[in-house]
Short mmCIF file of C-alpha atoms in Angstrom, two decimals:
data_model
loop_
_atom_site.label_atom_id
_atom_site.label_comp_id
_atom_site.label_asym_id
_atom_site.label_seq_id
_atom_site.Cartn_x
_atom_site.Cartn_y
_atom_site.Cartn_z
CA UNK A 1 58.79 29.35 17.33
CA UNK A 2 56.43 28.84 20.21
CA UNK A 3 58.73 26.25 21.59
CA UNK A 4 61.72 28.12 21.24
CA UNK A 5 60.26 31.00 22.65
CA UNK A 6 59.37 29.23 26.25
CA UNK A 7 63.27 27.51 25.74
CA UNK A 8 64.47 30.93 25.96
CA UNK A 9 62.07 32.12 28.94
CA UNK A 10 62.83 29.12 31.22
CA UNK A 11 66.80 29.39 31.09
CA UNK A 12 65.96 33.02 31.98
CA UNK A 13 64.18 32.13 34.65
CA UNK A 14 66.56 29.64 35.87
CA UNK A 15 69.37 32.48 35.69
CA UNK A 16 67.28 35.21 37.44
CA UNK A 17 67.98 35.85 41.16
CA UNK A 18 65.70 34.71 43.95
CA UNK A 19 67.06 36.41 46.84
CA UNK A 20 64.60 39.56 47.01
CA UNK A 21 60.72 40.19 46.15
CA UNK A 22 60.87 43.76 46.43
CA UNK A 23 60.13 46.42 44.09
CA UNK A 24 64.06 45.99 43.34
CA UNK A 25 63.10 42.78 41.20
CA UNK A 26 62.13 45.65 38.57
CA UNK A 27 65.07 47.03 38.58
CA UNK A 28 67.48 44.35 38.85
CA UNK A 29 69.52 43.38 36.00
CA UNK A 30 68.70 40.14 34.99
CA UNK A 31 65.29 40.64 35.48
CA UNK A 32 65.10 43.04 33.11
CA UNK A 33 66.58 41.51 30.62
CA UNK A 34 64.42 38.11 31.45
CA UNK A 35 61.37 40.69 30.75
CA UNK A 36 62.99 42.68 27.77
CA UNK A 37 63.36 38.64 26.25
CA UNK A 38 59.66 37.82 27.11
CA UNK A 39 58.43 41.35 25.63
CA UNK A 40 60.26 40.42 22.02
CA UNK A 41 59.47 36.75 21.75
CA UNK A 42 55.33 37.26 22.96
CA UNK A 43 53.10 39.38 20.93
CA UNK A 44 49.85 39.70 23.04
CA UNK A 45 47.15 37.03 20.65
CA UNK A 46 44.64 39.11 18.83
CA UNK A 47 42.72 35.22 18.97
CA UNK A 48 39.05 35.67 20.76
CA UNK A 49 37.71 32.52 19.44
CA UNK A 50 36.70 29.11 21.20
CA UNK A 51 33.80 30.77 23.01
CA UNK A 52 31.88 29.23 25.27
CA UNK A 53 29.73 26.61 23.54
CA UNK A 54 27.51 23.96 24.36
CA UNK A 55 29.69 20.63 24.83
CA UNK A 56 26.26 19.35 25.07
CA UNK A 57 25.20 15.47 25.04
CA UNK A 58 24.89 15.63 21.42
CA UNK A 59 28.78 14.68 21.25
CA UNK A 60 28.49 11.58 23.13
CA UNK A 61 24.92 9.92 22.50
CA UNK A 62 25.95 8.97 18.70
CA UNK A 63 29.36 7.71 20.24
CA UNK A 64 27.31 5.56 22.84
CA UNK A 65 24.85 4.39 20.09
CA UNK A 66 28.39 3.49 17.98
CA UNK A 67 29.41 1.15 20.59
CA UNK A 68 25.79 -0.55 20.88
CA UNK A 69 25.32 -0.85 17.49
CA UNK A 70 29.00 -2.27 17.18
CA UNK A 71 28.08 -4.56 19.63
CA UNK A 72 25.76 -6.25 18.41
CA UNK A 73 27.29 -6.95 14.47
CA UNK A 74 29.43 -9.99 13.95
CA UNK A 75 32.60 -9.39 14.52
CA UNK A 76 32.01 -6.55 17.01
CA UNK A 77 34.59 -4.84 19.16
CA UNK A 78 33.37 -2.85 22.44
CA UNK A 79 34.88 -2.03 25.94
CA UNK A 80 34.11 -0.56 29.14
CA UNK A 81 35.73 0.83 31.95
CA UNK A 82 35.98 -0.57 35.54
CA UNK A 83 38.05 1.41 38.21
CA UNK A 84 40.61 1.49 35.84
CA UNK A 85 40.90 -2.00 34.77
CA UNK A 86 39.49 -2.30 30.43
CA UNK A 87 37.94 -5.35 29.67
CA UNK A 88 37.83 -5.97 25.79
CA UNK A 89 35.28 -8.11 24.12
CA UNK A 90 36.23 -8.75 20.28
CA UNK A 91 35.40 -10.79 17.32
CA UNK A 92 31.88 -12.48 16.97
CA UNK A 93 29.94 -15.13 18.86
CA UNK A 94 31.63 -17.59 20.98
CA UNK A 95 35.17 -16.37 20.30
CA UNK A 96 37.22 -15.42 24.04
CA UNK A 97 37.19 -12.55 25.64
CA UNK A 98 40.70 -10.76 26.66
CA UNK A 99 41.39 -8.45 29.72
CA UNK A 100 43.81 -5.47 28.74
CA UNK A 101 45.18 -3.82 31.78
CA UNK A 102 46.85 -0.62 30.36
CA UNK A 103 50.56 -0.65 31.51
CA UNK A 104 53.03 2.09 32.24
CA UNK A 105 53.78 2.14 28.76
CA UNK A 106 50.32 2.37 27.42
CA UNK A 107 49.50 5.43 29.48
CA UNK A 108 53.20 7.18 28.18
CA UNK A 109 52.37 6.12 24.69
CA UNK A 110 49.13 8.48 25.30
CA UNK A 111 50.75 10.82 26.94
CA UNK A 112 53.54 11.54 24.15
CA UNK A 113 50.64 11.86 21.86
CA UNK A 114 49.39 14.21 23.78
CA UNK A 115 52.51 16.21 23.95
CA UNK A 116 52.87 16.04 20.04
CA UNK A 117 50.03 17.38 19.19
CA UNK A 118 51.02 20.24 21.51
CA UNK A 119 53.88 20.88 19.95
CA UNK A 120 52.54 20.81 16.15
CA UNK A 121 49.67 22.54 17.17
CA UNK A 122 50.51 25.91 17.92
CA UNK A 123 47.49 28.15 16.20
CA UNK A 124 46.05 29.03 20.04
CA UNK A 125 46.57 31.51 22.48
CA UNK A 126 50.61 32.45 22.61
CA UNK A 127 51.27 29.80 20.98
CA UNK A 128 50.24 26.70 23.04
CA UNK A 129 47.07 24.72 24.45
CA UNK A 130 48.97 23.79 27.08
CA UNK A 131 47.72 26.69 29.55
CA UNK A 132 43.78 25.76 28.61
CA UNK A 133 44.17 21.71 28.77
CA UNK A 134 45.73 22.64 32.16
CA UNK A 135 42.28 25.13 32.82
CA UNK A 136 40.29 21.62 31.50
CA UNK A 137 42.35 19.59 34.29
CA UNK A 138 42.08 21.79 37.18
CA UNK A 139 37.95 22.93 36.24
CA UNK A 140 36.96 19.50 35.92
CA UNK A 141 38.58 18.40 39.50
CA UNK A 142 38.01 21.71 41.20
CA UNK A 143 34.20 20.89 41.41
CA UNK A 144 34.74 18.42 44.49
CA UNK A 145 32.66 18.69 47.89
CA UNK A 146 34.49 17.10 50.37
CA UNK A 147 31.34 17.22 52.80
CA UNK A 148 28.96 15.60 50.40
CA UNK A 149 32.33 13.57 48.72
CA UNK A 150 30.92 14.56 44.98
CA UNK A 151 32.37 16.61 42.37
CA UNK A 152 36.20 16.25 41.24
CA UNK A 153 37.92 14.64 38.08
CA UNK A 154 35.64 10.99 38.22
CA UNK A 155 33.13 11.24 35.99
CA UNK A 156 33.85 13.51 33.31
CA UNK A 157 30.65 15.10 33.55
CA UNK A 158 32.12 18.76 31.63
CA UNK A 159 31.21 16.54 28.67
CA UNK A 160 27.24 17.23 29.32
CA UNK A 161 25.59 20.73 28.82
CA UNK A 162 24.54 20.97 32.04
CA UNK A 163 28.32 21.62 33.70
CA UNK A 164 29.94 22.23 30.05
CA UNK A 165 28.04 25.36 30.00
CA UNK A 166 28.79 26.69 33.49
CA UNK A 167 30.49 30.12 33.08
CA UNK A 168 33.56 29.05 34.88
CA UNK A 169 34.30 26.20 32.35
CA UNK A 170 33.39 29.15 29.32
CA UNK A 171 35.96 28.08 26.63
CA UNK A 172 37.16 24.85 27.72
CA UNK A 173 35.49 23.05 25.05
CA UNK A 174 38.79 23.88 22.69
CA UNK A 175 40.54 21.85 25.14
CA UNK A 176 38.24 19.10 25.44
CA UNK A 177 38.15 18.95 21.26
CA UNK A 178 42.09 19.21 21.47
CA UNK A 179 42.01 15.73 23.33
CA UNK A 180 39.32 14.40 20.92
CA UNK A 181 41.88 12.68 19.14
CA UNK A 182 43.49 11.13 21.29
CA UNK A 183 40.81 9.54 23.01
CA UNK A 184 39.60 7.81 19.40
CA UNK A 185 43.36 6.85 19.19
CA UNK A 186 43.50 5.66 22.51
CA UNK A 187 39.68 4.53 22.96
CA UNK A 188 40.40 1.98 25.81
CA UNK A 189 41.40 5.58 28.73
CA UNK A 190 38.14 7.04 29.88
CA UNK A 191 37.64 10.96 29.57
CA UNK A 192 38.22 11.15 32.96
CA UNK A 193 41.55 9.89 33.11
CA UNK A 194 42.61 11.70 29.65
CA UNK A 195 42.12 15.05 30.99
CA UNK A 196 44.00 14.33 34.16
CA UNK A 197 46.60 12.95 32.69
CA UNK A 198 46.53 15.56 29.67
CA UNK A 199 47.02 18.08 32.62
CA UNK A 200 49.71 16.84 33.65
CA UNK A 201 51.76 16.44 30.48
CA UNK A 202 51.06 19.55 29.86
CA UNK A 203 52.50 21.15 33.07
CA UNK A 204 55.76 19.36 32.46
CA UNK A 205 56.07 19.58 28.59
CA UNK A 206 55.95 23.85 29.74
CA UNK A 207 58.87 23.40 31.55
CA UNK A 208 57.22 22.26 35.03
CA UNK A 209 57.69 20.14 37.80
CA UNK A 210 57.05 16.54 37.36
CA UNK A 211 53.70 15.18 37.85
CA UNK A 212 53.35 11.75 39.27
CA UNK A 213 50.14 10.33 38.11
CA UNK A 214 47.48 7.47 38.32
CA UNK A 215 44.77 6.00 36.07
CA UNK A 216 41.51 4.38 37.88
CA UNK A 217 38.91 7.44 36.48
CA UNK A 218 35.41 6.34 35.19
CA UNK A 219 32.98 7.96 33.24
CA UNK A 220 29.71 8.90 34.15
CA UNK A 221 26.35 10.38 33.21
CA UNK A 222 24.98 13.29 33.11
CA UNK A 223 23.01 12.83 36.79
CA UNK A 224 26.59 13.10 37.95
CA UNK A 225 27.01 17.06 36.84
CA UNK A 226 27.83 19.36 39.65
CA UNK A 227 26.14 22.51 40.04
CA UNK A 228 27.29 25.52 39.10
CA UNK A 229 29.56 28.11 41.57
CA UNK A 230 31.79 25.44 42.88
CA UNK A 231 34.71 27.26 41.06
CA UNK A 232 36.69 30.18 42.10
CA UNK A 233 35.02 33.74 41.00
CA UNK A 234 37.98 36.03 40.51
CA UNK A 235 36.17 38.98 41.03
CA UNK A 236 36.14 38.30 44.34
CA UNK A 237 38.51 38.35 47.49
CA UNK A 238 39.89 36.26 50.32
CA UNK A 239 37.20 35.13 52.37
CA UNK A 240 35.48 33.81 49.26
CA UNK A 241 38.87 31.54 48.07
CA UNK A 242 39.06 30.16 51.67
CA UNK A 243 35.37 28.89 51.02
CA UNK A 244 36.00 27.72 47.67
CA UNK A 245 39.28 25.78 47.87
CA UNK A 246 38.36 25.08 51.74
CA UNK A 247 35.41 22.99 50.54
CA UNK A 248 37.73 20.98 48.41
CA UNK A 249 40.05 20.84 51.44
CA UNK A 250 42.99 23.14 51.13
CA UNK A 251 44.18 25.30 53.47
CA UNK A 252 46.04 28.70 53.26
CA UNK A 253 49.78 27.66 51.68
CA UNK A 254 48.03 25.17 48.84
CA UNK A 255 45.62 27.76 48.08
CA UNK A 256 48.13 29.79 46.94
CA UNK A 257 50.78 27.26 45.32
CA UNK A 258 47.65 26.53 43.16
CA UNK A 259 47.20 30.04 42.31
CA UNK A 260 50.90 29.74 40.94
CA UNK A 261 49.35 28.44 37.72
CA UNK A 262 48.00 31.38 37.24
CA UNK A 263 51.65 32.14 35.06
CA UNK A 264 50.13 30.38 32.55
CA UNK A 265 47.50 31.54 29.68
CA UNK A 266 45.44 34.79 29.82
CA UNK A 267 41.98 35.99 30.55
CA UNK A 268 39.68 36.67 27.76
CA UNK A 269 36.73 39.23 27.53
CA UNK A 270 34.51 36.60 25.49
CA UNK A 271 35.07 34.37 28.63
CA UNK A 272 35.28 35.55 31.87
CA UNK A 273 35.37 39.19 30.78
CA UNK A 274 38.64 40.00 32.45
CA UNK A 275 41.74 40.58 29.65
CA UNK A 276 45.32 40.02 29.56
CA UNK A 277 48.02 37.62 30.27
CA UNK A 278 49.41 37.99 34.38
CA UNK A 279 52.96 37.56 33.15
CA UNK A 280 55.30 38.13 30.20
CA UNK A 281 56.15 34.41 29.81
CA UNK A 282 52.20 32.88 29.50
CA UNK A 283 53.61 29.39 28.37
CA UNK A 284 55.87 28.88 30.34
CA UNK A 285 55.58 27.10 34.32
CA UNK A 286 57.39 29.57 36.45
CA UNK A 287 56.99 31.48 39.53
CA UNK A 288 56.61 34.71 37.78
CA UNK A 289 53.43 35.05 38.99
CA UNK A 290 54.47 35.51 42.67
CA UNK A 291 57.25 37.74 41.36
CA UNK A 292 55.55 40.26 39.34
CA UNK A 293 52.29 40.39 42.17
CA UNK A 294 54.95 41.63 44.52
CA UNK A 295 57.41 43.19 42.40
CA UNK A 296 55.15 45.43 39.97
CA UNK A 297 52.88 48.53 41.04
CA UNK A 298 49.50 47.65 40.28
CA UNK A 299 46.59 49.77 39.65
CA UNK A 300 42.99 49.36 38.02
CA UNK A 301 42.42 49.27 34.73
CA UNK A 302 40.43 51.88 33.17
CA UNK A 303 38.12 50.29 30.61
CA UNK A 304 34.39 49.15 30.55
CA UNK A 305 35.04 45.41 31.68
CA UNK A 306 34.96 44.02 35.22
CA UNK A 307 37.34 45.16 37.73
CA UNK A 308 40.89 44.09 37.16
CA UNK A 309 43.86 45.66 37.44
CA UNK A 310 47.13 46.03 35.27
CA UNK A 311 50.93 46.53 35.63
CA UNK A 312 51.99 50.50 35.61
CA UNK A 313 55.08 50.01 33.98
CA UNK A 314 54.04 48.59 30.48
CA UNK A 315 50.25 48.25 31.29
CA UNK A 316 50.10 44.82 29.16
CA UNK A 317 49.89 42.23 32.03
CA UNK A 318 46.62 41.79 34.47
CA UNK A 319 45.89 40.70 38.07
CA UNK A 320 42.17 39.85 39.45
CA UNK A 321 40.95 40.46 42.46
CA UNK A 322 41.18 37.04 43.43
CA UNK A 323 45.30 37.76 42.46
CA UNK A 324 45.60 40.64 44.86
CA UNK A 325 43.77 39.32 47.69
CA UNK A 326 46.75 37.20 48.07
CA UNK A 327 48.73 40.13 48.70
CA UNK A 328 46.42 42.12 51.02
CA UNK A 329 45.74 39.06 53.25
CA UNK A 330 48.81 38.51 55.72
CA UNK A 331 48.31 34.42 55.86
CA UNK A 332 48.48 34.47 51.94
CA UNK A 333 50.91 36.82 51.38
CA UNK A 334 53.62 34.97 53.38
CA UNK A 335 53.54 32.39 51.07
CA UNK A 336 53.74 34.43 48.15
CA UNK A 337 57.10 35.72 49.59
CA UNK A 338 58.49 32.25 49.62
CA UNK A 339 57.58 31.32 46.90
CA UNK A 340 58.64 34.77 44.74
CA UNK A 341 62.26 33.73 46.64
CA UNK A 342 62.52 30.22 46.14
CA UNK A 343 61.14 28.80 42.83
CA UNK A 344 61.99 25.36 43.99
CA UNK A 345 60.13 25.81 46.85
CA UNK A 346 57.46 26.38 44.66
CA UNK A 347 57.81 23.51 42.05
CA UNK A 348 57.80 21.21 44.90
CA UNK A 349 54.72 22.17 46.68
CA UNK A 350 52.81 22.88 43.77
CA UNK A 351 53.38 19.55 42.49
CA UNK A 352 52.04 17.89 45.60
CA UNK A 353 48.76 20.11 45.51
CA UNK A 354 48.10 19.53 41.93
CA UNK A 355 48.49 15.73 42.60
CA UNK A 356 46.02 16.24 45.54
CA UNK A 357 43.33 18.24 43.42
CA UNK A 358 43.38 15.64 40.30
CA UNK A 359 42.70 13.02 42.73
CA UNK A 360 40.20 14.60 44.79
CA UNK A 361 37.14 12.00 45.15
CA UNK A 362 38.39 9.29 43.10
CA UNK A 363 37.54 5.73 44.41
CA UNK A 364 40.92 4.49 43.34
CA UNK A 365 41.31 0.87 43.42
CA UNK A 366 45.49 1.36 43.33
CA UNK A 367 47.27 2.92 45.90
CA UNK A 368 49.23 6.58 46.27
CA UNK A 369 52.72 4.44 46.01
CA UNK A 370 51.42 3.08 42.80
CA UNK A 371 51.57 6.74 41.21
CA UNK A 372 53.47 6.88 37.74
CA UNK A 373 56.02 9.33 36.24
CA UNK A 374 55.59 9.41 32.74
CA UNK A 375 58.93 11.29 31.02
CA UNK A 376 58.58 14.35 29.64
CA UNK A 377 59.53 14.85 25.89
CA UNK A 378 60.42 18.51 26.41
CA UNK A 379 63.65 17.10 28.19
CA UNK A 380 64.48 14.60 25.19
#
């Protein structure tokens, strides 16, 4: 149902005009019945669980001491990492050693995996993980310092208690266990690399642009975790996004094609302590978000939470402050216009940033013409 549902939402979309962001987007035809579609086919999720836990080093000491201990048995099988290349040691004493370099293949065998278990598992939020292994992707690259070059998607280091407990990256450990499978599947892709590329898949597999991608990721210790507040606070307002994102090194117009994921999932009391969904269509890659920000009357929601503020017309969807900065600032808001006009526009730019922020900081060993496109299922 969950799939069918976001079917139904993205050949709305596709149908709905582009030509105006005003308040007559409300009242145009096809936009309401895009909206009176969305309303029927998602029920707000009464779900609250997959609080923020401990991820803790207690999940990957006994998998370290696994591989040691494997090691050294006859007839042991281990591997490492190296800049992307796996070298594979099997059988016992004196047999060869083998060198598997992963192949195009490999990495879309993982990454339709990936999208299966998507698809079967629809028990979460609306329906899909797709909008939290998306969260996982962009928290564990968004940490990068461009000044001090540490930080970013190398290193995994969201496995550890240290940055797995930051309040930012509250609730990401049901995406993290979501990919748990795949990595024993697939044991030869560091974390790294699986949640990038899990990110990815799951942008396209909701209907997105497509992603190109490389491997070349390696894990690392605990040392490596960042410290906390290197993520965006969305109780707060432009000047503090411009420090944020401008440490990573993004100016104005990617700042806010990376907001556009902000279509996707919901906010959760247990989490962040804002509520809601920001549009009617939460699992589905659009450029709703733009759309409603501009084309909705907004005003704050009376409750005992943090400030937020909801829709007037059906008081169901949310904005933070973070949201409606991009509105009030002049610089930001001129990109919101485009891209509430022209959802190609969007698709196309916020493909390029995302690339840009999985790969921020990453010694790769390949080069950017070496990037893969791995094919979506959704399109099959």
């Amino acid at each position: 149902m969950a799939s069918v549902a976001r079917s139904f939402s993205r050949i709305a979309s596709q149908s709905a005009p582009r030509s105006s962001c005003s308040s007559s987007l409300r009242t145009a035809t096809s936009f309401n019945a895009r909206r009176a579609l969305a309303r029927q086919t998602f029920q707000p999720s009464s779900r609250r669980g997959y609080a923020s836990g401990s991820s803790g080093g207690s999940s990957t000491t006994p998998y370290i001491l696994g591989i040691l201990g494997l090691a050294g048995a006859g007839g042991a099988y281990f591997y490492f990492n190296n800049g992307g290349l796996t070298q594979l040691k099997e059988g016992s004493s004196g047999e060869s050693r083998g060198v598997f370099t992963p192949s195009k293949e490999d990495y879309q065998k993982v990454y339709n995996l990936i999208a299966s278990r998507l698809e079967e598992k629809d028990d979460y939020d609306d329906g899909s993980y797709g909008p939290v292994i998306v969260r996982l992707a962009w928290h564990c690259s968004g940490t990068y310092d461009k000044d001090t070059n540490t930080g970013g998607s190398n290193g995994a280091t969201m496995r550890f208690a240290p940055e797995g407990d930051h309040g930012a990256n509250a609730g990401l450990k049901a995406a993290r266990d979501f990919l748990e499978p795949v990595k024993q599947k697939f044991p030869w892709i560091t974390y790294s690399d699986l949640w990038t590329l899990a990110g990815v898949c799951a942008i396209q597999e909701m209907q997105g642009p497509t992603v190109p991608w490389r491997p070349g990721r390696t894990d690392r210790d605990v040392t490596m975790c960042t410290p906390d507040g290197r993520l965006p606070d969305g109780a707060k307002e432009q000047s503090h996004l411009r420090a944020i994102f401008g440490r990573m090194g993004f100016d104005d117009r990617e700042i806010v094609a990376l907001s556009g994921a902000h279509a996707l999932g919901r906010c959760h009391t247990d989490r962040s302590g804002f509520d809601g969904p920001w549009s009617f269509s939460p699992t589905v890659v659009s450029n709703d978000y733009f759309r409603l920000l501009l084309g909705e009357k907004w005003s704050f929601k009376k409750w005992d939470g943090p400030k937020q503020y909801q829709d007037v017309a059906t008081k169901s969807l949310m904005m933070l402050p973070t949201d409606m900065a991009l509105i009030k600032d002049k610089e930001f808001r001129k990109h919101v216009e485009r891209y509430a006009k022209d959802d190609q526009a969007f698709f196309s730019e916020f493909r390029d940033v995302l690339v840009k922020l999985l790969e921020l900081g990453v010694p790769f060993q390949s080069k950017p013409e070496d990037r893969m496109t791995l094919k979506p299922t959704a399109s099959e």
